[in-house]
Short mmCIF file of C-alpha atoms and ligand atoms in Angstrom, two decimals:
data_model
loop_
_atom_site.label_atom_id
_atom_site.label_comp_id
_atom_site.label_asym_id
_atom_site.label_seq_id
_atom_site.Cartn_x
_atom_site.Cartn_y
_atom_site.Cartn_z
CA UNK Q 117 84.77 115.45 37.86
CA UNK Q 118 83.78 113.88 41.18
CA UNK Q 119 83.42 110.33 42.42
CA UNK Q 120 80.04 108.95 43.38
CA UNK Q 121 79.89 108.57 47.16
CA UNK Q 122 80.88 105.08 48.30
CA UNK Q 123 82.51 104.00 45.05
CA UNK Q 124 86.16 104.99 45.55
CA UNK Q 125 87.98 104.37 48.81
CA UNK Q 126 90.74 106.96 48.69
CA UNK Q 127 92.23 105.84 52.00
CA UNK Q 128 92.51 102.18 50.89
CA UNK Q 129 93.79 103.25 47.46
CA UNK Q 130 96.58 105.28 49.06
CA UNK Q 131 97.43 102.42 51.40
CA UNK Q 132 97.67 100.06 48.43
CA UNK Q 133 99.28 102.24 45.77
CA UNK Q 134 101.12 104.82 47.89
CA UNK Q 135 101.44 108.53 47.25
CA UNK Q 136 101.18 108.00 43.49
CA UNK Q 137 97.41 108.09 44.11
CA UNK Q 138 97.77 111.67 45.37
CA UNK Q 139 99.99 112.71 42.48
CA UNK Q 140 97.54 111.39 39.89
CA UNK Q 141 94.28 111.72 41.78
CA UNK Q 142 91.40 110.86 39.42
CA UNK Q 143 88.87 113.43 40.68
CA UNK Q 144 88.66 117.24 41.04
CA UNK Q 145 86.81 116.91 44.36
CA UNK Q 146 86.42 113.84 46.55
CA UNK Q 147 83.10 112.72 48.03
CA UNK Q 148 83.40 110.56 51.15
CA UNK Q 149 81.30 107.48 51.59
CA UNK Q 150 78.15 108.28 53.52
CA UNK Q 151 78.56 108.53 57.27
CA UNK Q 152 75.85 108.18 59.92
CA UNK Q 153 75.73 109.46 63.50
CA UNK Q 154 76.30 106.05 65.11
CA UNK Q 155 78.78 103.46 63.79
CA UNK Q 156 77.23 100.80 61.53
CA UNK Q 157 78.37 97.29 60.62
CA UNK Q 158 76.57 97.38 57.27
CA UNK Q 159 74.49 94.56 55.80
CA UNK Q 160 75.39 90.87 56.02
CA UNK Q 161 77.14 89.39 52.97
CA UNK Q 162 76.77 88.82 50.10
CA UNK Q 163 76.70 92.54 49.35
CA UNK Q 164 77.11 92.63 45.58
CA UNK Q 165 75.46 91.02 42.57
CA UNK Q 166 76.71 91.62 39.06
CA UNK Q 167 73.92 92.29 36.54
CA UNK Q 168 74.49 92.06 32.77
CA UNK Q 169 75.08 95.84 32.73
CA UNK Q 170 75.97 96.91 36.22
CA UNK Q 171 75.82 96.07 39.89
CA UNK Q 172 73.28 95.61 42.62
CA UNK Q 173 74.80 96.59 45.95
CA UNK Q 174 73.49 96.11 49.42
CA UNK Q 175 76.39 97.50 51.40
CA UNK Q 176 74.23 99.04 54.13
CA UNK Q 177 76.44 102.06 54.92
CA UNK Q 178 79.13 100.49 57.12
CA UNK Q 179 81.01 103.36 58.73
CA UNK Q 180 82.70 104.46 61.93
CA UNK Q 181 79.98 106.98 62.84
CA UNK Q 182 80.50 110.73 63.16
CA UNK Q 183 83.05 110.64 65.99
CA UNK Q 184 85.06 107.83 64.39
CA UNK Q 185 85.02 109.58 61.04
CA UNK Q 186 86.21 112.90 62.47
CA UNK Q 187 89.02 111.33 64.47
CA UNK Q 188 90.20 108.59 62.09
CA UNK Q 189 89.17 109.18 58.47
CA UNK Q 190 89.03 112.97 58.23
CA UNK Q 191 92.76 113.55 58.89
CA UNK Q 192 93.60 111.10 56.08
CA UNK Q 193 91.02 112.51 53.66
CA UNK Q 194 92.30 116.02 54.40
CA UNK Q 195 95.61 115.00 52.79
CA UNK Q 196 93.96 114.47 49.42
CA UNK Q 197 94.98 117.09 46.85
CA UNK Q 198 91.37 118.11 46.12
CA UNK Q 199 88.45 119.65 48.07
CA UNK Q 200 86.56 117.25 50.31
CA UNK Q 201 82.80 116.70 50.24
CA UNK Q 202 81.44 114.74 53.19
CA UNK Q 203 78.29 112.71 52.61
CA UNK Q 204 75.97 112.34 55.60
CA UNK Q 205 72.74 110.49 56.28
CA UNK Q 206 70.48 110.95 59.31
CA UNK Q 207 67.59 108.71 60.23
CA UNK Q 208 65.87 111.62 62.00
CA UNK Q 209 66.10 115.40 61.81
CA UNK Q 210 68.01 115.46 65.06
CA UNK Q 211 70.62 113.00 63.71
CA UNK Q 212 70.94 114.99 60.51
CA UNK Q 213 71.43 118.22 62.45
CA UNK Q 214 74.15 116.68 64.63
CA UNK Q 215 75.94 115.35 61.55
CA UNK Q 216 75.86 118.64 59.64
CA UNK Q 217 76.90 120.65 62.69
CA UNK Q 218 79.73 118.21 63.49
CA UNK Q 219 81.11 118.02 59.96
CA UNK Q 220 80.37 121.66 59.13
CA UNK Q 221 82.66 123.09 61.79
CA UNK Q 222 85.73 121.35 60.35
CA UNK Q 223 87.98 123.42 58.08
CA UNK Q 224 89.06 120.31 56.17
CA UNK Q 225 85.54 119.98 54.74
CA UNK Q 226 84.62 122.03 51.66
CA UNK Q 227 81.01 120.94 51.18
CA UNK Q 228 78.41 118.62 52.68
CA UNK Q 229 76.26 116.21 50.70
CA UNK Q 230 72.94 115.19 52.25
CA UNK Q 231 72.18 111.60 51.27
CA UNK Q 232 68.40 111.62 51.67
CA UNK Q 233 67.73 108.10 50.35
CA UNK Q 234 66.62 106.75 53.71
CA UNK Q 235 63.32 106.79 55.59
CA UNK Q 236 62.86 109.39 58.30
CA UNK Q 237 62.00 107.26 61.34
CA UNK Q 238 59.73 110.06 62.58
CA UNK Q 239 57.46 110.11 59.51
CA UNK Q 240 58.22 106.83 57.73
CA UNK Q 241 58.73 108.81 54.50
CA UNK Q 242 61.94 108.59 52.50
CA UNK Q 243 63.39 112.10 52.88
CA UNK Q 244 64.46 112.33 49.24
CA UNK Q 245 61.23 110.92 47.82
CA UNK Q 246 59.01 113.64 49.23
CA UNK Q 247 59.51 117.36 48.42
CA UNK Q 248 58.27 118.53 51.83
CA UNK Q 249 60.59 116.11 53.66
CA UNK Q 250 63.56 117.17 51.56
CA UNK Q 251 62.77 120.85 52.13
CA UNK Q 252 62.54 120.27 55.87
CA UNK Q 253 65.93 118.53 55.91
CA UNK Q 254 67.56 121.48 54.14
CA UNK Q 255 65.74 124.15 56.19
CA UNK Q 256 66.89 122.46 59.34
CA UNK Q 257 70.53 122.10 58.36
CA UNK Q 258 71.04 125.30 56.34
CA UNK Q 259 71.52 127.54 59.41
CA UNK Q 260 73.97 125.09 61.00
CA UNK Q 261 76.85 125.61 58.57
CA UNK Q 262 78.13 128.08 56.01
CA UNK Q 263 79.41 125.24 53.83
CA UNK Q 264 77.56 124.60 50.57
CA UNK Q 265 74.93 121.86 50.85
CA UNK Q 266 74.43 119.35 48.05
CA UNK Q 267 71.25 117.26 48.15
CA UNK Q 268 71.77 113.80 46.65
CA UNK Q 269 68.49 112.89 45.00
CA UNK Q 270 67.08 109.40 44.84
CA UNK Q 271 65.68 108.18 41.52
CA UNK Q 272 63.13 106.18 43.51
CA UNK Q 273 60.92 109.29 43.70
CA UNK Q 274 57.89 109.93 41.55
CA UNK Q 275 59.06 113.46 40.69
CA UNK Q 276 62.76 114.09 41.42
CA UNK Q 277 62.38 117.55 39.84
CA UNK Q 278 59.86 118.52 42.55
CA UNK Q 279 62.28 117.32 45.24
CA UNK Q 280 65.11 119.28 43.60
CA UNK Q 281 63.00 122.45 43.42
CA UNK Q 282 62.04 122.07 47.09
CA UNK Q 283 65.72 121.62 48.06
CA UNK Q 284 66.65 124.73 46.07
CA UNK Q 285 63.89 126.82 47.65
CA UNK Q 286 65.04 125.69 51.10
CA UNK Q 287 68.60 126.88 50.44
CA UNK Q 288 70.61 124.01 48.90
CA UNK Q 289 73.51 125.08 46.68
CA UNK Q 290 73.43 122.00 44.43
CA UNK Q 291 71.70 118.72 43.77
CA UNK Q 292 73.42 115.51 42.72
CA UNK Q 293 71.72 112.62 40.96
CA UNK Q 294 71.11 109.78 40.58
CA UNK Q 295 71.57 107.51 43.55
CA UNK Q 296 70.90 103.81 42.92
CA UNK Q 297 67.57 102.33 41.81
CA UNK Q 298 65.95 99.61 43.88
CA UNK Q 299 66.66 96.11 42.61
CA UNK Q 300 67.12 92.50 43.66
CA UNK Q 301 68.43 89.14 42.49
CA UNK Q 302 67.53 85.59 43.51
CA UNK Q 303 70.06 82.94 44.44
CA UNK Q 304 70.38 80.64 41.38
CA UNK Q 305 69.81 77.46 43.44
CA UNK Q 306 67.87 78.34 46.59
CA UNK Q 307 65.67 80.95 44.83
CA UNK Q 308 65.73 83.13 47.93
CA UNK Q 309 67.14 86.70 47.78
CA UNK Q 310 70.85 86.63 46.95
CA UNK Q 311 71.85 89.77 48.79
CA UNK Q 312 72.26 89.60 52.54
CA UNK Q 313 70.17 92.77 52.84
CA UNK Q 314 67.38 91.25 50.69
CA UNK Q 315 67.24 93.94 48.04
CA UNK Q 316 69.78 96.51 46.96
CA UNK Q 317 70.56 99.42 44.64
CA UNK Q 318 71.24 99.09 40.91
CA UNK Q 319 74.03 101.19 39.38
CA UNK Q 320 76.25 101.21 36.32
CA UNK Q 321 75.46 101.28 32.58
CA UNK Q 322 72.01 99.76 33.24
CA UNK Q 323 70.83 103.01 34.83
CA UNK Q 324 72.46 105.53 32.47
CA UNK Q 325 69.40 106.28 30.31
CA UNK Q 326 67.29 106.78 33.43
CA UNK Q 327 69.92 109.03 34.99
CA UNK Q 328 70.25 111.11 31.82
CA UNK Q 329 66.50 111.70 31.69
CA UNK Q 330 66.36 112.69 35.36
CA UNK Q 331 69.35 115.05 35.02
CA UNK Q 332 67.72 116.63 31.96
CA UNK Q 333 64.40 117.11 33.77
CA UNK Q 334 65.90 118.34 37.06
CA UNK Q 335 68.26 120.77 35.29
CA UNK Q 336 65.19 122.46 33.78
CA UNK Q 337 63.46 122.71 37.15
CA UNK Q 338 66.26 124.42 39.15
CA UNK Q 339 68.90 127.11 38.73
CA UNK Q 340 71.38 125.67 41.24
CA UNK Q 341 74.17 123.39 40.04
CA UNK Q 342 73.32 119.84 39.02
CA UNK Q 343 75.92 117.11 39.50
CA UNK Q 344 75.06 114.27 37.13
CA UNK Q 345 75.92 110.62 37.56
CA UNK Q 346 74.66 107.16 36.76
CA UNK Q 347 76.46 104.71 34.50
CA UNK Q 348 79.02 107.16 33.12
CA UNK Q 349 81.85 105.15 31.55
CA UNK Q 350 83.28 107.35 28.81
CA UNK Q 351 83.86 110.96 27.84
CA UNK Q 352 80.93 110.70 25.44
CA UNK Q 353 78.64 109.70 28.28
CA UNK Q 354 79.98 112.60 30.36
CA UNK Q 355 79.38 114.99 27.43
CA UNK Q 356 75.79 113.75 27.21
CA UNK Q 357 75.19 114.54 30.89
CA UNK Q 358 76.68 118.01 30.45
CA UNK Q 359 74.52 118.62 27.37
CA UNK Q 360 71.55 117.51 29.47
CA UNK Q 361 72.31 120.25 31.98
CA UNK Q 362 74.83 118.85 34.50
CA UNK Q 363 77.45 121.37 35.63
CA UNK Q 364 79.68 118.62 37.03
CA UNK Q 365 79.66 114.88 36.69
CA UNK Q 366 80.54 111.97 38.94
CA UNK Q 367 81.83 108.50 38.20
CA UNK Q 368 80.78 105.57 40.38
CA UNK Q 369 80.58 101.94 39.34
CA UNK Q 370 83.07 102.41 36.48
CA UNK Q 371 85.82 103.07 39.06
CA UNK Q 372 85.50 99.44 40.25
CA UNK Q 373 86.45 98.28 36.74
CA UNK Q 374 89.02 100.99 36.12
CA UNK Q 375 90.28 102.85 39.21
CA UNK Q 376 91.70 105.60 36.97
CA UNK Q 377 88.35 106.04 35.19
CA UNK Q 378 87.96 109.60 36.50
CA UNK Q 379 91.14 110.74 34.74
CA UNK Q 380 90.43 108.79 31.56
CA UNK Q 381 86.87 110.10 31.25
CA UNK Q 382 88.01 113.70 31.88
CA UNK Q 383 90.68 113.31 29.17
CA UNK Q 384 88.16 111.86 26.72
CA UNK Q 385 85.73 114.67 27.54
CA UNK Q 386 88.42 117.29 26.88
CA UNK Q 387 89.06 115.80 23.42
CA UNK Q 388 85.33 115.80 22.64
CA UNK Q 389 84.85 119.37 23.89
CA UNK Q 390 87.82 120.60 21.89
CA UNK Q 391 86.63 118.95 18.69
CA UNK Q 392 83.08 120.24 19.21
CA UNK Q 393 84.47 123.76 19.61
CA UNK Q 394 86.27 123.20 16.31
CA UNK Q 395 89.69 123.20 17.92
CA UNK Q 396 91.82 120.27 16.93
CA UNK Q 397 94.07 119.93 19.97
CA UNK Q 398 94.75 116.33 19.10
CA UNK Q 399 94.44 115.32 15.44
CA UNK Q 400 94.15 111.66 16.50
CA UNK Q 401 91.97 111.12 19.59
CA UNK Q 402 93.21 108.44 21.98
CA UNK Q 403 92.17 104.93 20.92
CA UNK Q 404 89.85 104.61 23.92
CA UNK Q 405 87.96 107.78 23.05
CA UNK Q 406 87.64 106.74 19.39
CA UNK Q 407 86.28 103.30 20.19
CA UNK Q 408 83.71 104.66 22.56
CA UNK Q 409 82.29 107.56 20.59
C1 FMN V 148 79.11 99.85 46.03
C2 FMN V 148 78.38 101.16 46.03
C3 FMN V 148 78.32 101.91 47.20
C4 FMN V 148 77.63 103.12 47.23
N1 FMN V 148 77.60 103.84 48.39
C5 FMN V 148 76.96 105.05 48.42
C6 FMN V 148 76.97 105.84 49.60
O1 FMN V 148 77.56 105.50 50.62
N2 FMN V 148 76.30 107.03 49.55
C7 FMN V 148 75.66 107.50 48.42
O2 FMN V 148 75.09 108.61 48.44
N3 FMN V 148 75.68 106.77 47.28
C8 FMN V 148 76.30 105.57 47.25
N4 FMN V 148 76.33 104.84 46.09
C9 FMN V 148 75.68 105.39 44.87
C10 FMN V 148 76.70 106.08 43.95
O3 FMN V 148 77.34 107.17 44.59
C11 FMN V 148 76.01 106.60 42.65
O4 FMN V 148 75.03 107.55 43.01
C12 FMN V 148 75.32 105.48 41.87
O5 FMN V 148 76.05 104.27 41.94
C13 FMN V 148 75.11 105.86 40.39
O6 FMN V 148 76.33 106.10 39.73
P1 FMN V 148 77.16 104.95 38.91
O7 FMN V 148 76.15 104.24 38.03
O8 FMN V 148 78.21 105.68 38.15
O9 FMN V 148 77.72 104.02 39.94
C14 FMN V 148 77.00 103.61 46.05
C15 FMN V 148 77.08 102.86 44.87
C16 FMN V 148 77.75 101.65 44.84
C17 FMN V 148 77.82 100.88 43.55
#
């Protein structure tokens, strides 16, 4: 059970709730929010729009940049009780290489996730939407670190399974999916785009059926591990993703509604798995699990 990158701020949570967050940490591994080589302010507000079944976000990757992350955030994230995955995004191959080399030499980091949902400024192609671009990104970074590389796939690709297969052939150890789908909302009065960034990414229950289909298809195209996410809110949803072929799952938008969602969903999943194996560990499943199955 992981978090979706950018959806759980472990440093702010610890600052707010204290060390109890570490004692009852909701995930088995923690994925940092995506960092870039240079610091970024992110997009102008407003950055969120609530849809009937999810969110559109246009956060724009605000972060301290590689140097700021290594000096300020990494020491705090290293105190988490679980392995750390650092998510990186480069706008060129050179940027990506510097990020992977810089993060990869740190012992505190267990794995690196390549967020390839952005255009390569050299080719104009979104790295994760094109199999050859994705392969190139992995080929370039694979020799720079011994840490496992996860490629975070974008659903805004015509054939995510082809991108996944290209990432696998180039040496990635895992793929994670889905990232957000493109979406937008108009201001109710002015009728111009609501989000400061113009458009944004849709997440939450609205995308779950799409995510499940993509996980199912990708899991049949590769042998490496698939980390499934997209609208998971309950143990039943998590069980569906595992049945579809995910070897691990991640929770994103649901953590905004329920910061302990990771723990709750894992508990619900354990009850479901036990009952499906015919083992009655708990004759009466927790009320939450019952209502949601
Ligand atoms: C507010 C917000 C910020 C996000 N930031 C990132 C990010 O920095 N890097 C990334 O790879 N994905 C990011 N995502 C995408 C999530 O990690 C996840 O792939 C997506 O939201 C689908 O899962 P969910 O429906 O459970 O949220 C973000 C999503 C949201 C809602």
